XYZ file of N, CA, C and O in Angstrom:
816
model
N -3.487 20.181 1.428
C -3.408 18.841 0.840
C -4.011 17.800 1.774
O -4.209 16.623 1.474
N -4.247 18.309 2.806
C -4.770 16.983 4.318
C -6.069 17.320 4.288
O -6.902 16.796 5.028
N -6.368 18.345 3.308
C -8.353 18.298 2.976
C -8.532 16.948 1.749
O -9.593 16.382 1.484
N -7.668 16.763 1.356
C -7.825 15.564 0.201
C -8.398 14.347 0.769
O -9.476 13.787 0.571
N -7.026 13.979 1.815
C -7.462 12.903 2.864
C -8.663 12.895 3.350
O -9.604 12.450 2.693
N -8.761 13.238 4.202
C -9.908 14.133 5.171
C -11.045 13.847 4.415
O -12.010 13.310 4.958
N -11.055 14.156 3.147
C -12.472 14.164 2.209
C -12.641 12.554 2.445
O -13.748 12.122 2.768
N -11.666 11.782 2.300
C -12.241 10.475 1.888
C -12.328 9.737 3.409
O -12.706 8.602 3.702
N -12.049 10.351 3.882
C -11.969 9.613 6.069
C -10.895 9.229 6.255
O -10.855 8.275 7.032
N -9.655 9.668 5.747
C -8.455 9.361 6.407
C -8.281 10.376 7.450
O -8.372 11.590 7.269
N -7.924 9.561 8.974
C -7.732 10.298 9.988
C -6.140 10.747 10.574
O -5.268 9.895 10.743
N -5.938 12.114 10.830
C -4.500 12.714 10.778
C -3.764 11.331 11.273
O -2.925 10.836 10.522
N -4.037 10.763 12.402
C -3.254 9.960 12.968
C -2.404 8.568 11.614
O -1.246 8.162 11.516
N -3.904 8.184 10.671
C -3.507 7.440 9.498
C -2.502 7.959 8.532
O -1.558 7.371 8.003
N -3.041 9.584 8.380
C -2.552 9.917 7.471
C -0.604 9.957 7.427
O 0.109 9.826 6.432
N -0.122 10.213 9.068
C 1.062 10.182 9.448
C 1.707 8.979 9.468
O 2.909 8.871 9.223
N 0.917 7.976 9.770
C 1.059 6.559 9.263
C 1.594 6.706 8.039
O 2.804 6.919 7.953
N 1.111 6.654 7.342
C 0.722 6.299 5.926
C 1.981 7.048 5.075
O 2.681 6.515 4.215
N 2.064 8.503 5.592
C 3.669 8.917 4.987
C 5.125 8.477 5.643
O 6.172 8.359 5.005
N 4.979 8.294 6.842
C 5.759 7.288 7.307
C 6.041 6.171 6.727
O 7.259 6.093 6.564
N 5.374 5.088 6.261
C 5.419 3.736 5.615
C 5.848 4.570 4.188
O 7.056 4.474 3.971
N 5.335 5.122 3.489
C 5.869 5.441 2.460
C 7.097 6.500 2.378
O 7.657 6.160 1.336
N 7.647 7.337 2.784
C 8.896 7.799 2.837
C 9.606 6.243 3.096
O 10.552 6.034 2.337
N 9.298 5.161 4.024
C 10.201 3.859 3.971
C 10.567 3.148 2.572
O 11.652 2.625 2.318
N 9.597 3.219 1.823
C 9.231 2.551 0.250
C 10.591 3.661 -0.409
O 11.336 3.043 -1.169
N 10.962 5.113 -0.213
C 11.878 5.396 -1.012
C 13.219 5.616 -0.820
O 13.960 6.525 -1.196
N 13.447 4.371 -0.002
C 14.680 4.092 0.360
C 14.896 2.831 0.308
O 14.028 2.016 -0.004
N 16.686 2.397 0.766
C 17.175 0.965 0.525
C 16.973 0.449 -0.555
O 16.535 1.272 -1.359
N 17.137 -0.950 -1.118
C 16.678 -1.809 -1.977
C 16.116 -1.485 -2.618
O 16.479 -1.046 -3.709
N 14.797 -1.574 -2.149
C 13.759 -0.983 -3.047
C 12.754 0.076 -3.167
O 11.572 0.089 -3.510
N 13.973 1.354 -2.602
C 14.000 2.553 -3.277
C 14.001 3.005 -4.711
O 13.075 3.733 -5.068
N 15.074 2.609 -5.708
C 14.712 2.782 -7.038
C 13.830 2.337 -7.483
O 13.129 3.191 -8.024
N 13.347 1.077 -7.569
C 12.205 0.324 -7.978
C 10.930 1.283 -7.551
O 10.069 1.644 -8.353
N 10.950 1.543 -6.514
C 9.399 2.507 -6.135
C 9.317 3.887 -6.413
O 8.394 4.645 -6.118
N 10.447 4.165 -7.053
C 10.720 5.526 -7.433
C 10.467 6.108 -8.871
O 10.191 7.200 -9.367
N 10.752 4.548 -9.374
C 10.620 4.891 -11.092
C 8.644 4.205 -11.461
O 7.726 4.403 -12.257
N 9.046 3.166 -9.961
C 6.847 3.496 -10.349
C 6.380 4.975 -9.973
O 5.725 5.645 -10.771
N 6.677 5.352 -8.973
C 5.893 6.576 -8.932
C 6.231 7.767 -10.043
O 5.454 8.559 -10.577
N 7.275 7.653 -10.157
C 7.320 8.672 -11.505
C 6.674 8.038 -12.389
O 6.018 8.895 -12.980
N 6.465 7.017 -12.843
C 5.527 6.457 -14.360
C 4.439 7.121 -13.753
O 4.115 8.173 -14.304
N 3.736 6.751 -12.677
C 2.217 7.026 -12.513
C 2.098 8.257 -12.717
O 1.062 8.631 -13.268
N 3.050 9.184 -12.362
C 3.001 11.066 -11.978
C 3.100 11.743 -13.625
O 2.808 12.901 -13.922
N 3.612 10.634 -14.597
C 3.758 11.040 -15.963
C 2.491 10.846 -16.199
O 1.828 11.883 -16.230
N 1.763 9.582 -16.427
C 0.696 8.922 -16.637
C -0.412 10.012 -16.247
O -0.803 10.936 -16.960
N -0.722 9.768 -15.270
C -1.349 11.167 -14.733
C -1.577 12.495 -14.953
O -2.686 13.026 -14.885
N -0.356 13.142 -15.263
C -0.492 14.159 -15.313
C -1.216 14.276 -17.276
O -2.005 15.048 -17.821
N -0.371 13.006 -17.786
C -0.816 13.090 -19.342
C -2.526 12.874 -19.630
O -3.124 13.349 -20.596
N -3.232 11.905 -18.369
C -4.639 11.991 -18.321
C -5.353 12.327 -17.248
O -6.433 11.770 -17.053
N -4.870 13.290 -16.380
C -5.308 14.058 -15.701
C -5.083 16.272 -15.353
O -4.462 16.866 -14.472
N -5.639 16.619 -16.128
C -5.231 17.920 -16.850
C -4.769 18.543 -15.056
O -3.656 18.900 -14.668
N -5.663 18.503 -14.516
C -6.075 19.594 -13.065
C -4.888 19.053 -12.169
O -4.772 19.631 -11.088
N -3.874 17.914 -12.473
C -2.950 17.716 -12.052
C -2.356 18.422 -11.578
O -2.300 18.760 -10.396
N -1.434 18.986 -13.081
C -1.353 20.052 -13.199
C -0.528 21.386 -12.294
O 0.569 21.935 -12.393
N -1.975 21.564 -11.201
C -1.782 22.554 -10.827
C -1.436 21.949 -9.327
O -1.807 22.569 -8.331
N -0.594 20.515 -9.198
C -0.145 20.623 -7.811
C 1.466 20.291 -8.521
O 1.880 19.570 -9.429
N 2.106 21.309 -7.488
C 3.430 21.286 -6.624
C 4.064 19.022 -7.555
O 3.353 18.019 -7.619
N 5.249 19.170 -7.926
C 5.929 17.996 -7.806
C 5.950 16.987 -6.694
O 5.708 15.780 -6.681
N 6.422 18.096 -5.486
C 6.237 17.746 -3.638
C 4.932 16.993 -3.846
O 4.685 15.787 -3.803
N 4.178 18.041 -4.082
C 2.632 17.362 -3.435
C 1.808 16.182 -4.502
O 0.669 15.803 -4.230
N 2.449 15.754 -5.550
C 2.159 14.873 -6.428
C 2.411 13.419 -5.980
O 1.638 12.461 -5.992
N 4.081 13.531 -5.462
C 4.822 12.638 -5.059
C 3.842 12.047 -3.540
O 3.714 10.853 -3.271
N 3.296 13.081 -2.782
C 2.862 13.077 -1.572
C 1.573 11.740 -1.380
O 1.445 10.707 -0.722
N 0.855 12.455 -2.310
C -0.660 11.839 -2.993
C -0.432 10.739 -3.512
O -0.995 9.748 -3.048
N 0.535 10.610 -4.710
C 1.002 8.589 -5.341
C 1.057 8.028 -4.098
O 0.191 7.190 -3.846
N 1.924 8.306 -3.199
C 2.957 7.166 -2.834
C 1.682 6.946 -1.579
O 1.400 5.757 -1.434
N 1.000 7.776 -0.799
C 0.466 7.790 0.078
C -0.577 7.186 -0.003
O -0.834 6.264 0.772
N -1.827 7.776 -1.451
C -3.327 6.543 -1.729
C -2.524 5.373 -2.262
O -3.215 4.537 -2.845
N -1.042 5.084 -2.187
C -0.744 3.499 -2.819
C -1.106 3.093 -1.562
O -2.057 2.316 -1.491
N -0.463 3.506 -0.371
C -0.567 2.486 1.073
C -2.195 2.726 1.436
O -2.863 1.754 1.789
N -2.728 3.900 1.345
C -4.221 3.716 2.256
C -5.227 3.225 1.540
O -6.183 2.826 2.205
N -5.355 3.068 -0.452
C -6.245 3.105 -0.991
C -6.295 0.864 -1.168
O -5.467 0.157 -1.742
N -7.287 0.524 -0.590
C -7.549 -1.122 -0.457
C -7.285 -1.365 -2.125
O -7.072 -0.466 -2.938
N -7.364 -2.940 -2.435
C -6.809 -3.023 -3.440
C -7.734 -4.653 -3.593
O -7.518 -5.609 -2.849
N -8.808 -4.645 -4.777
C -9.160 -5.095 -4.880
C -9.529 -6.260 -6.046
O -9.116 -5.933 -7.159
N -9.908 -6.962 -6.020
C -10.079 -7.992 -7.720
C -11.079 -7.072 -8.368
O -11.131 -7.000 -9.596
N -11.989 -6.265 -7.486
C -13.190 -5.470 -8.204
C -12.367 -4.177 -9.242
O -12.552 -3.870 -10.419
N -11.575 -3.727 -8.373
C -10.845 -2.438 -8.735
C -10.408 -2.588 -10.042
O -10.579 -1.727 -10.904
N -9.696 -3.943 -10.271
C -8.806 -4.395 -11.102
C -9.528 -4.917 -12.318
O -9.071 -4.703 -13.441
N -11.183 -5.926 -12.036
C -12.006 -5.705 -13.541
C -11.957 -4.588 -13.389
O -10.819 -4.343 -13.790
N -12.446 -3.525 -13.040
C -12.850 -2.080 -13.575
C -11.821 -1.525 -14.532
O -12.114 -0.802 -15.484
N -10.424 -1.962 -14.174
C -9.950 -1.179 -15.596
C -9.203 -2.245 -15.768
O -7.996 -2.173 -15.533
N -9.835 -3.522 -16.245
C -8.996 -4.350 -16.943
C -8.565 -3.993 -18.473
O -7.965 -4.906 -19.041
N -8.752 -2.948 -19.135
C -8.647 -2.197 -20.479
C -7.158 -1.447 -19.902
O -6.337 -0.942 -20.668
N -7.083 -1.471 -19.150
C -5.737 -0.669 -18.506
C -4.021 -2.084 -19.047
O -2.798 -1.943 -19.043
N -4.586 -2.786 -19.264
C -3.590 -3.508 -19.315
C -3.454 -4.095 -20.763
O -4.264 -4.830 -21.328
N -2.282 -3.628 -21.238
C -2.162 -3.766 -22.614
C -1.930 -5.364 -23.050
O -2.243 -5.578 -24.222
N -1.539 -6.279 -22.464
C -1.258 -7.951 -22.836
C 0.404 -7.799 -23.177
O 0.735 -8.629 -24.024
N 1.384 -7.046 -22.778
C 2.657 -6.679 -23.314
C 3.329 -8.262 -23.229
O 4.141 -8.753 -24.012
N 2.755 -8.848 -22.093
C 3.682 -9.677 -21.447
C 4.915 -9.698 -20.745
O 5.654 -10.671 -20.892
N 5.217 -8.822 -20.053
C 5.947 -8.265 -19.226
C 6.093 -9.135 -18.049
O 7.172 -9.674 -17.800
N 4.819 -9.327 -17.154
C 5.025 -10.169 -16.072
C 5.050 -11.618 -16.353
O 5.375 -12.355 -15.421
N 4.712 -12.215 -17.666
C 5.132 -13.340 -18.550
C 6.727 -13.699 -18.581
O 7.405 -14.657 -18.209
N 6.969 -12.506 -19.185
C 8.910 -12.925 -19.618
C 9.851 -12.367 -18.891
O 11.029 -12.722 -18.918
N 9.374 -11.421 -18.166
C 10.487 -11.006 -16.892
C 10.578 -11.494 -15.315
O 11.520 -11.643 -14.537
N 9.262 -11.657 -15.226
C 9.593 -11.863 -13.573
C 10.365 -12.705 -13.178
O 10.266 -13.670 -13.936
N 11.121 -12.896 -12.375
C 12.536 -13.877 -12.318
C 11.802 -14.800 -11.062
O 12.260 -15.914 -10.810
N 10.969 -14.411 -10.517
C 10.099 -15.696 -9.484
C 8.787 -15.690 -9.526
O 8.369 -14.559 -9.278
N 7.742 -16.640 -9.779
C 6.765 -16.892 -9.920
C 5.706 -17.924 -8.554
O 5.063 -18.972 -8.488
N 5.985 -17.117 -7.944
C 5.316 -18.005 -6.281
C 3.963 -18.554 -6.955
O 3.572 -18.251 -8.082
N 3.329 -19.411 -6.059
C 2.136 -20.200 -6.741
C 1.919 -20.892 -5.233
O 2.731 -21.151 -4.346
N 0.518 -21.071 -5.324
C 0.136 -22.002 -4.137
C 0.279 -23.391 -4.551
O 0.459 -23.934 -5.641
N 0.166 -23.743 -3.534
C 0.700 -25.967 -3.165
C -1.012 -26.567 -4.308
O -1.158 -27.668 -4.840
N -1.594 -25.869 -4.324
C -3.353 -25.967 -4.434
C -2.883 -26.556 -6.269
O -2.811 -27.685 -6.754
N -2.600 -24.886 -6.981
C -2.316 -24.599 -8.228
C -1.132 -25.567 -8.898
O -1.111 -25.907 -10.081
N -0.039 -25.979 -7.767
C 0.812 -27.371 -8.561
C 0.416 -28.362 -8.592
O 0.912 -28.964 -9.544
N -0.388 -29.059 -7.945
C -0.932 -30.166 -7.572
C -2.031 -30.390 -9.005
O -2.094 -31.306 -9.825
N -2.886 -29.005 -8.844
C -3.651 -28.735 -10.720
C -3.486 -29.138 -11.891
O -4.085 -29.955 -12.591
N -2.309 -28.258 -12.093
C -1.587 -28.046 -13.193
C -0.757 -28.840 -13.815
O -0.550 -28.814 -15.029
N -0.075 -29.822 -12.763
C 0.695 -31.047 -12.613
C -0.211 -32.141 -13.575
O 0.054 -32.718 -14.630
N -1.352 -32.137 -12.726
C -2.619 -33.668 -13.176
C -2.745 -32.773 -14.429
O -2.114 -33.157 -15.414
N -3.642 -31.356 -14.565
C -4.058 -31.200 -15.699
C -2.516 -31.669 -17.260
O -2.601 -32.621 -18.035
N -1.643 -30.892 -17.227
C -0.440 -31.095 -17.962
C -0.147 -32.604 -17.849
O 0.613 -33.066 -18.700
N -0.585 -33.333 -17.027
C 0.017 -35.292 -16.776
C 1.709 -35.359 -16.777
O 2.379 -35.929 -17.639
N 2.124 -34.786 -15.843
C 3.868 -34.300 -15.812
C 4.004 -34.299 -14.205
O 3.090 -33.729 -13.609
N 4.651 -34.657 -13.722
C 5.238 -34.867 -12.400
C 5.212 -33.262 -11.723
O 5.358 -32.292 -12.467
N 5.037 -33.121 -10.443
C 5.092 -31.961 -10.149
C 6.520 -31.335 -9.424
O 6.915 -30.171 -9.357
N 6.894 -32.125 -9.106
C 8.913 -31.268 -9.063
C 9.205 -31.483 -10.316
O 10.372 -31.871 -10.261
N 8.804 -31.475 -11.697
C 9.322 -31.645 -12.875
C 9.219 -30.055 -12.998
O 10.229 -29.354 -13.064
N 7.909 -29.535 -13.022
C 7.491 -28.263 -13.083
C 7.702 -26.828 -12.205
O 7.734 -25.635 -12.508
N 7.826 -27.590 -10.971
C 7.761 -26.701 -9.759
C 8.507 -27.173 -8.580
O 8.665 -28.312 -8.140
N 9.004 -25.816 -8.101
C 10.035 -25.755 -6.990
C 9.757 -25.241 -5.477
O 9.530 -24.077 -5.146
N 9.851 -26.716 -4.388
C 9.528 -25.740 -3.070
C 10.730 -26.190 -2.125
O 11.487 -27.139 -1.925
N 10.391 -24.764 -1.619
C 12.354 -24.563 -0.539
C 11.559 -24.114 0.280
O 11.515 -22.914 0.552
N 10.562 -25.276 0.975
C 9.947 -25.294 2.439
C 9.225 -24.314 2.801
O 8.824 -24.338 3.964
N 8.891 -23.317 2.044
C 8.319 -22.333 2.686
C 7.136 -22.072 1.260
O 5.941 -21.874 1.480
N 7.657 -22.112 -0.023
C 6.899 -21.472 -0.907
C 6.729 -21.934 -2.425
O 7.857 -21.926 -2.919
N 6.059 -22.216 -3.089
C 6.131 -23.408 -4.435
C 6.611 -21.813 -5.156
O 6.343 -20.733 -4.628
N 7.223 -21.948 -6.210
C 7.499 -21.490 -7.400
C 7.444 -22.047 -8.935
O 7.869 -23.192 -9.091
N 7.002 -21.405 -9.987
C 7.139 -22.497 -11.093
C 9.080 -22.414 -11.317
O 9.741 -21.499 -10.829
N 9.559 -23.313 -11.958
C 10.541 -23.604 -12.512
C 11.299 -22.804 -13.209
O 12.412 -22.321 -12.998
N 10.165 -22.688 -14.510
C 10.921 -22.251 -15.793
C 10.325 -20.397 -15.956
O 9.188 -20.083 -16.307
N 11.309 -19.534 -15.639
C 10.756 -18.526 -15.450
C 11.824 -17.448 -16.011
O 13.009 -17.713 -15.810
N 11.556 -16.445 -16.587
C 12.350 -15.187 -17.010
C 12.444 -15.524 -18.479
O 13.251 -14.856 -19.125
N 11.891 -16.263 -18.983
C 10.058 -16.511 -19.352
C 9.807 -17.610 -18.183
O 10.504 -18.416 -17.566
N 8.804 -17.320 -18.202
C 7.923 -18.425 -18.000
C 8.047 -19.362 -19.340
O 7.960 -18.841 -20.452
N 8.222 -20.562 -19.201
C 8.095 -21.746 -19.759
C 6.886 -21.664 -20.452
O 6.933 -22.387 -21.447
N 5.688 -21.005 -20.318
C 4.385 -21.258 -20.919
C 3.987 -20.025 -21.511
O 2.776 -19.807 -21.555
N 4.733 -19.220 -21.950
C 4.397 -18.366 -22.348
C 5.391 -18.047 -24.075
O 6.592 -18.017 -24.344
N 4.240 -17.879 -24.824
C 4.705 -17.925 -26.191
C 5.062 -16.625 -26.807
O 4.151 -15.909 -27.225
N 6.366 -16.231 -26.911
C 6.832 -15.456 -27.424
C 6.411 -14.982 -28.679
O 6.723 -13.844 -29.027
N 5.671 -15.792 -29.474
C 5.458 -15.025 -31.069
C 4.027 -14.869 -30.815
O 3.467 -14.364 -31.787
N 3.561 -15.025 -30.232
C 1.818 -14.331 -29.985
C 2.039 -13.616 -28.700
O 1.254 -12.697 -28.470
N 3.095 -13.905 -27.693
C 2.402 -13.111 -26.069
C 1.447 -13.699 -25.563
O 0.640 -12.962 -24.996
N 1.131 -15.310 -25.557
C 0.129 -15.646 -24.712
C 0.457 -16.603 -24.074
O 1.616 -16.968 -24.271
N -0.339 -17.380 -23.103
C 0.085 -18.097 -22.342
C -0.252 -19.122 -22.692
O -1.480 -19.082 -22.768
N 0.384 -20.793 -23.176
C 0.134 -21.293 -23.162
C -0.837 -22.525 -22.685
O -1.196 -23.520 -23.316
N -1.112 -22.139 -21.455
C -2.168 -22.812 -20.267
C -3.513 -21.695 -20.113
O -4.553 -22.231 -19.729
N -3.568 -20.470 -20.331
C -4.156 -19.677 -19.827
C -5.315 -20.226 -19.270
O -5.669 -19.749 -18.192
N -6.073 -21.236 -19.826
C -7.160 -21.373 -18.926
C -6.993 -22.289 -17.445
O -7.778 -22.329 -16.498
N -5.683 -22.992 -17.621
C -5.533 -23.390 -16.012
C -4.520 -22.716 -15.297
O -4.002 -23.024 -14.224
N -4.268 -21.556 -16.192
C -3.104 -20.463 -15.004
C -3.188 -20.364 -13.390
O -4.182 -20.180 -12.687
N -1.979 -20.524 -13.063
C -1.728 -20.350 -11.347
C -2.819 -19.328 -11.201
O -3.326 -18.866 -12.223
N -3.351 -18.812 -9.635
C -4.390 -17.817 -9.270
C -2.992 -16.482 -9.530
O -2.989 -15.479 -10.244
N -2.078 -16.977 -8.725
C -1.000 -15.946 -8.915
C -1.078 -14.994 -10.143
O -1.084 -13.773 -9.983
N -1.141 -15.595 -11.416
C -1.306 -15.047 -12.909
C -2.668 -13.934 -13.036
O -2.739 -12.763 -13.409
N -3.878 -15.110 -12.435
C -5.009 -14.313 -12.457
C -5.595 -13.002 -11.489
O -6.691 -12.442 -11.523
N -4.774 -12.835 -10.892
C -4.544 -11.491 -10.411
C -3.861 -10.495 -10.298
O -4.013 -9.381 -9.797
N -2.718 -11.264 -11.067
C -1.199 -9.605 -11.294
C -2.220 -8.851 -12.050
O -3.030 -9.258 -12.884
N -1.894 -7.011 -11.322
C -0.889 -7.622 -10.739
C -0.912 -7.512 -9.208
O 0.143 -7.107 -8.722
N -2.034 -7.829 -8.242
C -2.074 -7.860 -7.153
C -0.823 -8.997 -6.769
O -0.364 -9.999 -7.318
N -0.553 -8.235 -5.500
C 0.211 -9.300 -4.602
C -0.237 -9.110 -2.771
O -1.194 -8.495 -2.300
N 1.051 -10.028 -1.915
C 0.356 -9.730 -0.856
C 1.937 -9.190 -0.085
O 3.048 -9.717 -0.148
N 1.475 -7.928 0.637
C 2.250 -7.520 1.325
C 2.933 -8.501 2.395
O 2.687 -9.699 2.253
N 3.760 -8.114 3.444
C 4.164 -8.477 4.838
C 3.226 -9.116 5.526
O 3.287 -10.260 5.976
N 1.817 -7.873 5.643
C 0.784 -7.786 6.439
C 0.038 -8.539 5.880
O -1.074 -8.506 6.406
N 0.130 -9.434 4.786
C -0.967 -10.078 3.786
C -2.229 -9.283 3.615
O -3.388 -9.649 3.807
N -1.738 -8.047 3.188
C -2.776 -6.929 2.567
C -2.400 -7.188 1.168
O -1.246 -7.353 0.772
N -3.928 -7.219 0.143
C -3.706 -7.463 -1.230
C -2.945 -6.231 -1.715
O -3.372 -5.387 -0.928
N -2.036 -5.560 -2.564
C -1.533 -4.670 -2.742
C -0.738 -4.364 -4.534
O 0.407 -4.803 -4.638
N -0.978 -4.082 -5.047
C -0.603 -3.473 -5.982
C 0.804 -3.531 -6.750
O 1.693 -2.739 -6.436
N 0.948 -4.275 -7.542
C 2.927 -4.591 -7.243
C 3.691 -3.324 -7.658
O 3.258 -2.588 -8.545
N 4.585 -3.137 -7.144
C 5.442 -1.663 -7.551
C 6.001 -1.669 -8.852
O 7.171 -1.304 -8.960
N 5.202 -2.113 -10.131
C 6.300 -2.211 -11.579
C 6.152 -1.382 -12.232
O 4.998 -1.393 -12.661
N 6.729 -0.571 -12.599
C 6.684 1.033 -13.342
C 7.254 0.024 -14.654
O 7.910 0.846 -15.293
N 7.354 -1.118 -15.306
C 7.624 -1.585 -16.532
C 5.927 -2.333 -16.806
O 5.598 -2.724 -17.926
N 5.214 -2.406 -15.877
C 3.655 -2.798 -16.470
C 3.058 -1.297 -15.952
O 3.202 -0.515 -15.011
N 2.168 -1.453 -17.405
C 1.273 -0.430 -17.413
C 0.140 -0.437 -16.922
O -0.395 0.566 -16.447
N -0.333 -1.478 -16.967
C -1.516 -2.307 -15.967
C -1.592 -1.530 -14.058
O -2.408 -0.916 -13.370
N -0.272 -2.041 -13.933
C -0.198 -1.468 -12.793
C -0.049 -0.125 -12.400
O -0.548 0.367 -11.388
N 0.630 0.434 -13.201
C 0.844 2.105 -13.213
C -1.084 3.036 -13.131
O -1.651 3.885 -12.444
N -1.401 2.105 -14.365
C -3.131 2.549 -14.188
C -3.760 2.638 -13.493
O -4.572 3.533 -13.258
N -3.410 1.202 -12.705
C -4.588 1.103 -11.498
C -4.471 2.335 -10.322
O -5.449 3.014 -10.008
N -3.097 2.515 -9.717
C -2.605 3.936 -9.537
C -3.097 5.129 -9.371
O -3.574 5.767 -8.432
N -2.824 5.349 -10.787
C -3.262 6.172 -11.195
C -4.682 6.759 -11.528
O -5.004 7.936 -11.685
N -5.434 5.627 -11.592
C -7.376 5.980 -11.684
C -7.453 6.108 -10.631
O -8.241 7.006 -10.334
N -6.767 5.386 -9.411
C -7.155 5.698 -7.435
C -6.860 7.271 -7.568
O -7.859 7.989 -7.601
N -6.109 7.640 -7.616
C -5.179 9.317 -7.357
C -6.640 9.704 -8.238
O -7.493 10.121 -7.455
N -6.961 9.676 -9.203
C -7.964 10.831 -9.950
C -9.357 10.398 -9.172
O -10.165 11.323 -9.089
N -9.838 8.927 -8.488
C -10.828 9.075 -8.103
C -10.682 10.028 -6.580
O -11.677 10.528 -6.054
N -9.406 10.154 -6.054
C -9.773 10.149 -4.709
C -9.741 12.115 -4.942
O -10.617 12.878 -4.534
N -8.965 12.356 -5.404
C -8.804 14.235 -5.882
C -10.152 14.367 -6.879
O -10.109 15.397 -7.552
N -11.152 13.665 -7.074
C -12.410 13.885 -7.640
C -13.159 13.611 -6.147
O -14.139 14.336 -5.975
N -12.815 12.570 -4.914
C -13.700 12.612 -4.362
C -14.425 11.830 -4.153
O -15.200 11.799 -3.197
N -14.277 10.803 -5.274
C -15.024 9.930 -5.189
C -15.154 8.822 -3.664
O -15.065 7.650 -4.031
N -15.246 8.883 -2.876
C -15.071 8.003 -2.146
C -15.683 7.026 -1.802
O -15.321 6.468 -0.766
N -16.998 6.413 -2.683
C -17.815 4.653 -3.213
C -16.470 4.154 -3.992
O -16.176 2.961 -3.917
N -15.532 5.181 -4.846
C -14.550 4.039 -5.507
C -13.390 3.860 -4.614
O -12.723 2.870 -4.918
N -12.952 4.529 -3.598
C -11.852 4.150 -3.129
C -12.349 4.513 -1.482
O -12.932 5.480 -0.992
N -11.943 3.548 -1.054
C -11.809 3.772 0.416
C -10.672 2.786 0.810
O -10.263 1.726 0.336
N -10.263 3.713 2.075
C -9.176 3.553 2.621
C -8.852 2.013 3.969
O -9.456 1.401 4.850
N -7.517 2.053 3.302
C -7.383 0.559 4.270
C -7.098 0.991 5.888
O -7.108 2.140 6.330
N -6.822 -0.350 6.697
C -6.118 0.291 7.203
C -4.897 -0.003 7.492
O -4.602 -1.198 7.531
N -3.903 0.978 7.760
C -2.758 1.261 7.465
C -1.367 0.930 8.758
O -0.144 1.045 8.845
N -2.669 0.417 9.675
C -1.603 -0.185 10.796
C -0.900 -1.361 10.874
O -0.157 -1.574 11.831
């Protein structure tokens, strides 16, 4: 299974990295949460990837969780299978916090002509919108967003986020399918080989 790596230039030293940080992801807190993404992706997968298949559960689990931390994560990656994301509205009506830059309230505020602590909330460290678990702007009998064309950047990239390390990264939601995809096309490009579509971050 360390010829997989290897194919794409992950070096043993990364690669021990890399299961290290991820054996961390399936524990504590947010252990379940990363547990029921990687099982979506390993379903997902295996349902559009036949040659799956023929690895071990162990070594399925090994490969998700591991090209999640080494495989970079990009806005390019993300047009490429923007067809991956059904419009469910999921990260619309559930997410219970909606971070946003100081840039995007200041926007949205003038564009809407509405005060900006009317809309948005900062506790010194980080703006959030307000009205969230829905979002306030998001229309339940179509699923769309009411603003969409002046949406936070936040919106226009879920579902990237930014790690600790402020590495762009992939959000762990096994309830968007969007994200489960993106995943999941890394795992089939990198066990195809491909390595122009995925190359590896780094992981220190």
């Amino acid at each position: 299974m360390t010829d997989i790596f290897k194919r794409i230039g992950v070096s043993d030293a990364d690669l021990a990295k890399a299961r290290e940080l991820a054996a961390g992801h399936f524990v504590g807190s947010f252990g379940e949460k990363y547990k029921k993404y990687v099982t979506a992706v390993w379903v997902a997968l295996l349902e559009t990837y036949p040659p799956a298949k023929e690895l071990s559960p162990t070594e399925l689990v090994d490969i998700i969780s591991v090209i999640d931390i080494i495989a970079a994560d990009s806005r390019g990656i993300m047009k490429r299978l923007k067809e991956a994301c059904t419009c469910c509205g999921w990260c619309c009506s559930q997410t219970k916090r909606i971070e946003i830059d100081e840039e995007d309230a200041v926007r949205i505020s003038r564009k809407l002509k509405q005060r900006r602590d009317d809309l948005f909330a900062f506790d010194g460290k980080e703006w959030t919108i307000k009205r969230v678990n829905p979002c306030g702007w998001w229309n339940p009998r179509n699923g769309r967003c009411q603003i969409y064309s002046d949406r936070p950047s936040t919106c226009r990239v879920w579902p990237l986020g930014l790690t600790e390390g402020e590495q762009k990264k992939v959000q762990p939601m096994h309830q968007c399918q969007y994200a489960v995809m993106v995943l999941v096309n890394k795992v089939i490009w990198t066990l195809e080989g491909d390595a122009k579509s995925l190359k590896p971050s780094n992981t220190a």
